[in-house]
Tab-separated table of N, CA and C in Angstrom:
chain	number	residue	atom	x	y	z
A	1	UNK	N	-5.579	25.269	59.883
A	1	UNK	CA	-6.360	25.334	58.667
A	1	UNK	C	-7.803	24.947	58.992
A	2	UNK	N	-8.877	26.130	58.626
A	2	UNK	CA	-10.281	25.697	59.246
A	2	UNK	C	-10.585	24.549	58.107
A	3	UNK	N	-11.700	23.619	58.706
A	3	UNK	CA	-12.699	22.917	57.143
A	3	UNK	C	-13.438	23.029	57.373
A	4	UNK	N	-14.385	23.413	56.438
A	4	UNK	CA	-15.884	23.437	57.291
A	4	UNK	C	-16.182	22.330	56.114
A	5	UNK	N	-17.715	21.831	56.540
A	5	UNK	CA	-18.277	20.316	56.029
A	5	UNK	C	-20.064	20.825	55.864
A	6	UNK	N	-20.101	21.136	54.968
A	6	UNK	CA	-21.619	21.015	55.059
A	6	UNK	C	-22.645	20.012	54.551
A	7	UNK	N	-23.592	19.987	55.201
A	7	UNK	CA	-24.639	18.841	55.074
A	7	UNK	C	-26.328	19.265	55.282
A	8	UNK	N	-27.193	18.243	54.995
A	8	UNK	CA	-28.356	18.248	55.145
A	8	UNK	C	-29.333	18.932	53.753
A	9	UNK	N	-28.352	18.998	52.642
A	9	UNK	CA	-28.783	19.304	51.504
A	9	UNK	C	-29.541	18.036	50.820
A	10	UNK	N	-30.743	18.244	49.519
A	10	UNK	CA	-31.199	17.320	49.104
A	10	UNK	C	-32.346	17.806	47.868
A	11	UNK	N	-33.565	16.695	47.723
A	11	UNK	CA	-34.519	17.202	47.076
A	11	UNK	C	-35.610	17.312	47.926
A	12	UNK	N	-36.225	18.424	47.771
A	12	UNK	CA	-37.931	18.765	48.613
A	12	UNK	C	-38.800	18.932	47.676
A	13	UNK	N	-39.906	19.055	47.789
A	13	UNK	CA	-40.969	19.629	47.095
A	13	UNK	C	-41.051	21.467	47.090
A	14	UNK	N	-41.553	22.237	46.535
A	14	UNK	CA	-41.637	23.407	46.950
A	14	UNK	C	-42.559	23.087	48.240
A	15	UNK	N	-42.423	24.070	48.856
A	15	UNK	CA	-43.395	24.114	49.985
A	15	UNK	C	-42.800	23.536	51.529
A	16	UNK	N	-41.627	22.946	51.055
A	16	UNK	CA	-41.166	21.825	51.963
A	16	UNK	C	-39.758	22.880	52.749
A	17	UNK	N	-39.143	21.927	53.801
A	17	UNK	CA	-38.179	22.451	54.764
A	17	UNK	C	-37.012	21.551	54.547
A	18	UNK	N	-35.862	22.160	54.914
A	18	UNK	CA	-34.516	21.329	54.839
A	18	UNK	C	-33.872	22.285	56.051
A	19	UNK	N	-32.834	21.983	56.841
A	19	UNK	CA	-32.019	22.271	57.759
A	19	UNK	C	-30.404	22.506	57.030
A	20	UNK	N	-29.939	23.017	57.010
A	20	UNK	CA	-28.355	22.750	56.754
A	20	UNK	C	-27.968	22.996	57.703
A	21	UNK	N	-26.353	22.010	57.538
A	21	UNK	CA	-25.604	22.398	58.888
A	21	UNK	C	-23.909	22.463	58.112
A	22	UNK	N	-23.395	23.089	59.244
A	22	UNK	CA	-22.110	23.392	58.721
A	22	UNK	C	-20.971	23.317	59.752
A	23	UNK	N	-20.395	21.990	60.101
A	23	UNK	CA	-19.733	21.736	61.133
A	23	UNK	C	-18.075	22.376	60.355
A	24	UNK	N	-17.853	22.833	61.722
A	24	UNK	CA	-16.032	23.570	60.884
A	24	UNK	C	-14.964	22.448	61.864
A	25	UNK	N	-13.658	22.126	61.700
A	25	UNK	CA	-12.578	21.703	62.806
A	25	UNK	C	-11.373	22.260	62.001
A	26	UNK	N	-10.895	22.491	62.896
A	26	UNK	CA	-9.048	22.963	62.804
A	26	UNK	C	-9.224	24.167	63.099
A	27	UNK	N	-10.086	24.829	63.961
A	27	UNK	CA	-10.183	26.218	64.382
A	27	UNK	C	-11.317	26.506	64.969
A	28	UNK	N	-11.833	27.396	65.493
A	28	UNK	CA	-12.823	27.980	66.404
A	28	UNK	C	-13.623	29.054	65.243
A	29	UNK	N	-14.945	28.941	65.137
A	29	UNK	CA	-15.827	29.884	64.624
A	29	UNK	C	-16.452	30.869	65.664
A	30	UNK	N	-15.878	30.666	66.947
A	30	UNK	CA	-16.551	31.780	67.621
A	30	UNK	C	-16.240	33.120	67.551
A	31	UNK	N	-14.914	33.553	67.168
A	31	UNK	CA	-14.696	34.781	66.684
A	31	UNK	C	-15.163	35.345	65.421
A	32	UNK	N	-15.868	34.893	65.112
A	32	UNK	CA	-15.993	35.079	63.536
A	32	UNK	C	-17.190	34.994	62.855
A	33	UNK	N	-17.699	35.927	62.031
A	33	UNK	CA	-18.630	36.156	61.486
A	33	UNK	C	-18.911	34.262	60.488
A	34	UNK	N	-20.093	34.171	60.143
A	34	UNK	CA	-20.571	33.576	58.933
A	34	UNK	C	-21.222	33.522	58.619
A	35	UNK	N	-20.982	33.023	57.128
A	35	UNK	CA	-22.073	33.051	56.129
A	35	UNK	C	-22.590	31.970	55.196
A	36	UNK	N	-24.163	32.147	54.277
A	36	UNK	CA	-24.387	31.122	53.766
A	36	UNK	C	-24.330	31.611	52.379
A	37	UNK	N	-23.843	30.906	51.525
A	37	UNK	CA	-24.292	31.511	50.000
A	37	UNK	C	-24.186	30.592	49.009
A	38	UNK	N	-25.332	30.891	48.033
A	38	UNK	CA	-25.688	29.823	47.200
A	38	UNK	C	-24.852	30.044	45.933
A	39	UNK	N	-25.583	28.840	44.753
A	39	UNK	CA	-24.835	29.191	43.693
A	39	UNK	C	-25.705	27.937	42.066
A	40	UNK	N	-26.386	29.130	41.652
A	40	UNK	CA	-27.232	28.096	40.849
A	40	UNK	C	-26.716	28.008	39.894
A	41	UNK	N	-26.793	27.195	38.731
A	41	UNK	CA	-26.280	26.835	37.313
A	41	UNK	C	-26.491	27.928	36.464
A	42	UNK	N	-25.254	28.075	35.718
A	42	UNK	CA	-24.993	29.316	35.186
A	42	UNK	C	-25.103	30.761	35.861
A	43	UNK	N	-25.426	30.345	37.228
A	43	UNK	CA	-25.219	31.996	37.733
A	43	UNK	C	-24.111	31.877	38.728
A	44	UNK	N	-23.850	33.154	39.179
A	44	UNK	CA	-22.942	33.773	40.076
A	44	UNK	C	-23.158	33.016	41.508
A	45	UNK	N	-22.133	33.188	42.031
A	45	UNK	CA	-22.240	32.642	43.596
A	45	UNK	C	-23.059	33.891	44.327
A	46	UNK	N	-24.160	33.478	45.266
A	46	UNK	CA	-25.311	34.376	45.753
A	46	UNK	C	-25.115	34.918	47.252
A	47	UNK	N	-25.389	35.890	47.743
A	47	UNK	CA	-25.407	35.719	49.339
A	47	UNK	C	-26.874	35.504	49.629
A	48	UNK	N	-27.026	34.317	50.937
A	48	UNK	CA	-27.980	34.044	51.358
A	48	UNK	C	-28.251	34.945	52.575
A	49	UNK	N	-27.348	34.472	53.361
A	49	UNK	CA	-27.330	35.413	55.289
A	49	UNK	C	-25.888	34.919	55.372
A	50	UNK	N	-25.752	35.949	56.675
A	50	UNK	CA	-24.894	35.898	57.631
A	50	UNK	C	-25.296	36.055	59.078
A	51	UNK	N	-24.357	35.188	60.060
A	51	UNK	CA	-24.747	36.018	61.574
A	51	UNK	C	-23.288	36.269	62.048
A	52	UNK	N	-23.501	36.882	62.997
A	52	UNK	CA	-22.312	37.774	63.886
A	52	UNK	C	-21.741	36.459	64.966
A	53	UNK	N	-20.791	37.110	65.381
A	53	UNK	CA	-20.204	35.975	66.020
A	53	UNK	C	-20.725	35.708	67.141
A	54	UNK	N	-21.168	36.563	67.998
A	54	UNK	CA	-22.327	35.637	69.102
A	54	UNK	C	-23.698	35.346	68.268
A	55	UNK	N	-23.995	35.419	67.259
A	55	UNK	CA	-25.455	35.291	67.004
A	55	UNK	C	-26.320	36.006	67.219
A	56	UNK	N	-25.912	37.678	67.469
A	56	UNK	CA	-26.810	38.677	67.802
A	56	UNK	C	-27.494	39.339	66.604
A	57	UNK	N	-26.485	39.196	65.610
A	57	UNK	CA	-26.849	40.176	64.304
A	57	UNK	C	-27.359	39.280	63.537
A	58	UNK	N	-27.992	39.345	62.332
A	58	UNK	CA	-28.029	38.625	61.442
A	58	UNK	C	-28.355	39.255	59.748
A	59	UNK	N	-28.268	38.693	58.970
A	59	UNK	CA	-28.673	39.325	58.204
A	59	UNK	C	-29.264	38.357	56.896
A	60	UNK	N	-30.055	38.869	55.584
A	60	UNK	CA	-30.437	38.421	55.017
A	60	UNK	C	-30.810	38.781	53.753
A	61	UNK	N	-30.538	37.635	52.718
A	61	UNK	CA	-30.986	38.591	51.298
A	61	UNK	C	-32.576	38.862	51.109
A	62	UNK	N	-33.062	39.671	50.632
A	62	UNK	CA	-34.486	39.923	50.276
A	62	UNK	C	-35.148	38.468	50.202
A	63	UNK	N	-35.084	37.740	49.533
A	63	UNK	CA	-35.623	36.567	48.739
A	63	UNK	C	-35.709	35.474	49.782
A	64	UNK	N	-34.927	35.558	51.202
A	64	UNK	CA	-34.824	34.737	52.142
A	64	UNK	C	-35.406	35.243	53.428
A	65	UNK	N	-35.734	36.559	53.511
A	65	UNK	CA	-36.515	36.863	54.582
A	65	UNK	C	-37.901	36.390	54.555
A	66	UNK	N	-37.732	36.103	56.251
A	66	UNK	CA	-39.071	35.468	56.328
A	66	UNK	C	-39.440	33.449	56.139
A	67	UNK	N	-38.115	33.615	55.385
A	67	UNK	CA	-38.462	31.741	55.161
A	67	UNK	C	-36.999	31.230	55.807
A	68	UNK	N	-35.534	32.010	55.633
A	68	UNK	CA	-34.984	30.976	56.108
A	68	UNK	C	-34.000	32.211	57.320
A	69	UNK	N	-33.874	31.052	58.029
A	69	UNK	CA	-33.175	31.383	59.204
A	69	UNK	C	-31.909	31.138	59.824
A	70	UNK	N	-30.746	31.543	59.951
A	70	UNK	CA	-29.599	31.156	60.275
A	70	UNK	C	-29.290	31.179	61.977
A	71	UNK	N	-28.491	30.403	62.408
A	71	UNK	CA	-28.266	30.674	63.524
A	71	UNK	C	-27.009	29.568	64.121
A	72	UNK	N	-26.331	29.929	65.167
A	72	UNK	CA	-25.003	28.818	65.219
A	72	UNK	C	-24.879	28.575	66.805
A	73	UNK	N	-24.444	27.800	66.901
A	73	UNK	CA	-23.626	26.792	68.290
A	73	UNK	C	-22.413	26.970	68.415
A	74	UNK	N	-21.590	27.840	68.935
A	74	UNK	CA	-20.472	27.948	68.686
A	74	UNK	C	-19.632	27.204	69.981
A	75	UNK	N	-20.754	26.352	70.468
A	75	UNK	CA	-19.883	25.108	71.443
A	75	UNK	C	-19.672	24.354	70.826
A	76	UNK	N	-20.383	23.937	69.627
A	76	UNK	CA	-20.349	22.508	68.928
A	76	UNK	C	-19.522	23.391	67.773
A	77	UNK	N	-19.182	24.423	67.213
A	77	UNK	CA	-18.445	24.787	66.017
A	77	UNK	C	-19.413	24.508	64.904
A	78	UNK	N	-20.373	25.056	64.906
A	78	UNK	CA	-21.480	24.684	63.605
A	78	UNK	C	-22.119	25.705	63.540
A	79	UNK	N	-22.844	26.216	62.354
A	79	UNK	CA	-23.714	27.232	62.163
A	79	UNK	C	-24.961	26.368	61.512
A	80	UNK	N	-26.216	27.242	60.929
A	80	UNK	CA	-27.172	26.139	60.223
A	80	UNK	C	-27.467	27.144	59.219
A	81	UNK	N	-28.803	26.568	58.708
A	81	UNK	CA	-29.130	27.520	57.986
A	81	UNK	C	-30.934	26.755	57.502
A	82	UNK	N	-31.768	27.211	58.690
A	82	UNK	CA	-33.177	26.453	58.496
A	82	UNK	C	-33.978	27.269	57.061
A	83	UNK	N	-34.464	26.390	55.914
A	83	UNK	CA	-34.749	26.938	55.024
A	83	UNK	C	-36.508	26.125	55.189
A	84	UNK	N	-37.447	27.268	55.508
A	84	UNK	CA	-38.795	27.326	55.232
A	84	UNK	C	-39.726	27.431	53.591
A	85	UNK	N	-40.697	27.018	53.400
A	85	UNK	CA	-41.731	27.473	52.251
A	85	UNK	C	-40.671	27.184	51.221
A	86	UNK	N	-39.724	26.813	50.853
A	86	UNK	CA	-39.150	26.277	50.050
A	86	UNK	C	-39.283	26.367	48.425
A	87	UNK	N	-38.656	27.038	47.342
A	87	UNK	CA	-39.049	27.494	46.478
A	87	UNK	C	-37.950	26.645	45.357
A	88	UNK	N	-38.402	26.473	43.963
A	88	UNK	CA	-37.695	26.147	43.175
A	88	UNK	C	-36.817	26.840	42.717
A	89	UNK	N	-37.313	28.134	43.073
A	89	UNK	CA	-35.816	29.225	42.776
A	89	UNK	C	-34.682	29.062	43.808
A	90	UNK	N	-34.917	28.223	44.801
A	90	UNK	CA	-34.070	28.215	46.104
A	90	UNK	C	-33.006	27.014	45.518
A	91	UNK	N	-33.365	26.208	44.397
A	91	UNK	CA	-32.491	25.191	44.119
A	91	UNK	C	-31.007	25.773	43.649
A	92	UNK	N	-29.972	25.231	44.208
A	92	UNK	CA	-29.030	25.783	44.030
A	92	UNK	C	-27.737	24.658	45.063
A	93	UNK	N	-26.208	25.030	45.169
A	93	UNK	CA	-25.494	24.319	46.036
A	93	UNK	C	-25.471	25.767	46.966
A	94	UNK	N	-25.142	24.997	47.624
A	94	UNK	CA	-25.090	25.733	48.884
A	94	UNK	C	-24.111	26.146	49.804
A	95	UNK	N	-23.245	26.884	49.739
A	95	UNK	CA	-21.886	26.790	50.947
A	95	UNK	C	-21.956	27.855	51.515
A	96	UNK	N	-21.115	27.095	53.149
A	96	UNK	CA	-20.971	28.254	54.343
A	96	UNK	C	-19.746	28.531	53.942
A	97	UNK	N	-19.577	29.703	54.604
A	97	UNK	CA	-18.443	30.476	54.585
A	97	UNK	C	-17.914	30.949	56.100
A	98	UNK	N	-16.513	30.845	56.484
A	98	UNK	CA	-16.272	31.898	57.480
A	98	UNK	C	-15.792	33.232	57.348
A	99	UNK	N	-15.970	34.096	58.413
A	99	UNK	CA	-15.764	35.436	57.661
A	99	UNK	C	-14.507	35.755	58.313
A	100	UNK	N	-13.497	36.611	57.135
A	100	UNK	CA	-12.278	37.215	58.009
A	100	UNK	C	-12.284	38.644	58.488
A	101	UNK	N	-14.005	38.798	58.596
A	101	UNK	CA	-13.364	40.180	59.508
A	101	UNK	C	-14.839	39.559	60.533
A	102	UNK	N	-15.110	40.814	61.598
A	102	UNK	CA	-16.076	40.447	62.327
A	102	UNK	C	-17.152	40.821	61.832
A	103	UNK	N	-17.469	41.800	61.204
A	103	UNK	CA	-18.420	42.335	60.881
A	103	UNK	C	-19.551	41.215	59.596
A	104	UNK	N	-20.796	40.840	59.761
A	104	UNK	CA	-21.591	40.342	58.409
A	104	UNK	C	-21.471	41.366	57.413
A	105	UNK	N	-20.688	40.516	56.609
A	105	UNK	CA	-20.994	41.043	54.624
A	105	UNK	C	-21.666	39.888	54.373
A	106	UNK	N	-21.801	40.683	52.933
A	106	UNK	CA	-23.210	39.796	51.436
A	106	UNK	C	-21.562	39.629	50.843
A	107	UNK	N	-20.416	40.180	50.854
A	107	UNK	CA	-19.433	40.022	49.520
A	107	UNK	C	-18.736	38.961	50.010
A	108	UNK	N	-18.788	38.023	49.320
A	108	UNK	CA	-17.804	36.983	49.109
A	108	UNK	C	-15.978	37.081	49.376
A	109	UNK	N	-16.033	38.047	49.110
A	109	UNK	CA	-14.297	38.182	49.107
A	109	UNK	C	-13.999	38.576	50.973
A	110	UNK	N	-15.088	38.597	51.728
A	110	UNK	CA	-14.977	39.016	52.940
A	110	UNK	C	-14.836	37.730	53.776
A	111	UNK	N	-14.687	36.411	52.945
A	111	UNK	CA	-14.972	35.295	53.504
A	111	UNK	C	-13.462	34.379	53.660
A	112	UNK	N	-13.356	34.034	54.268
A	112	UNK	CA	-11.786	33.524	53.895
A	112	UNK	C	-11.524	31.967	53.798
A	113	UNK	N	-12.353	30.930	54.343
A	113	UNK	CA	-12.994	29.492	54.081
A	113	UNK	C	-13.992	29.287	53.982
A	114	UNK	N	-14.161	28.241	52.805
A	114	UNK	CA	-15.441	27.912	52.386
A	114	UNK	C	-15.721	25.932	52.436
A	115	UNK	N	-16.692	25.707	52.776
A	115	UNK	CA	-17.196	24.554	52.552
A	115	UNK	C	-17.044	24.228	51.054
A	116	UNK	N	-17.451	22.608	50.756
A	116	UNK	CA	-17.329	22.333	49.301
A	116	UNK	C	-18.710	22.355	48.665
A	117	UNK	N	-19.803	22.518	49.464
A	117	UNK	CA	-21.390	22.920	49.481
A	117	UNK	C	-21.920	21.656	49.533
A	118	UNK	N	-23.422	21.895	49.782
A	118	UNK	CA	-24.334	20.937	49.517
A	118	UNK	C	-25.505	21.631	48.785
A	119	UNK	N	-26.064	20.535	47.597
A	119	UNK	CA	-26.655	20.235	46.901
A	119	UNK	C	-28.630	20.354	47.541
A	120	UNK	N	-29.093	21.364	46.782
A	120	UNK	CA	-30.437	21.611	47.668
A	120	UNK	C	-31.158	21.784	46.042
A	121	UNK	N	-31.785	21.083	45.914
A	121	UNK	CA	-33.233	20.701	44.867
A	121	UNK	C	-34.648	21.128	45.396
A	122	UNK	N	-35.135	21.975	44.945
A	122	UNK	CA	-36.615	21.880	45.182
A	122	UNK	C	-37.281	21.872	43.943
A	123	UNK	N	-38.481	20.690	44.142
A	123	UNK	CA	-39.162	20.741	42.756
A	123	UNK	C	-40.561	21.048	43.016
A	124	UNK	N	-40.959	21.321	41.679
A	124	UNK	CA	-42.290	21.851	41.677
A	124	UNK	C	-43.595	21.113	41.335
């Protein structure tokens, strides 16, 4: 049974940087796609990015290109998710996902464990 644990969520200013990280145990993330996706009050759960299982591919929603960046360690079993320029629309929780196929999706249902998220505030 994977868990993943995510961390490094909080409050910033707009303008400001936060790191997430997303350590998994009870299984190996190196086969396997993942992903980050948010989820603000009263809305839908969001896709942020995904990367491929070596970290070759990546991908990203419109609104995150350019500011945040994903990328993983798959010695240490962790992925991240560096969030730049930091926006109040970016406030939201936050969870990784692993993926059950190889390929990066944006759809949620492509994901088969999820973190319990962390909590990311930016104010203005």
């Amino acid at each position: 049974q994977v868990q993943l644990v995510e961390s490094g969520g909080g409050l910033v200013q707009a303008g400001g940087s936060l790191r997430l990280s997303c350590a998994a145990s009870g299984g190996t993330l190196s086969r396997f796609a993942m992903g980050w996706f948010r989820q603000a009050p009263a809305k839908e759960r969001e896709f942020v990015a995904a990367i491929s299982m070596s970290g070759g591919s990546t991908d990203y929603t419109d609104s995150a290109k350019g500011r945040f960046t994903i990328s993983r360690d798959n010695a240490k079993n962790t992925v991240y998710l560096q969030m730049n320029s930091l926006k109040p629309e970016d406030t939201a929780v936050y969870y990784c996902a692993k993926g059950a196929y190889r390929g990066t999706y944006r759809t949620a249902s492509r994901y088969d464990y999820w973190g319990q998220g962390t909590q990311v505030t930016v104010s203005s």
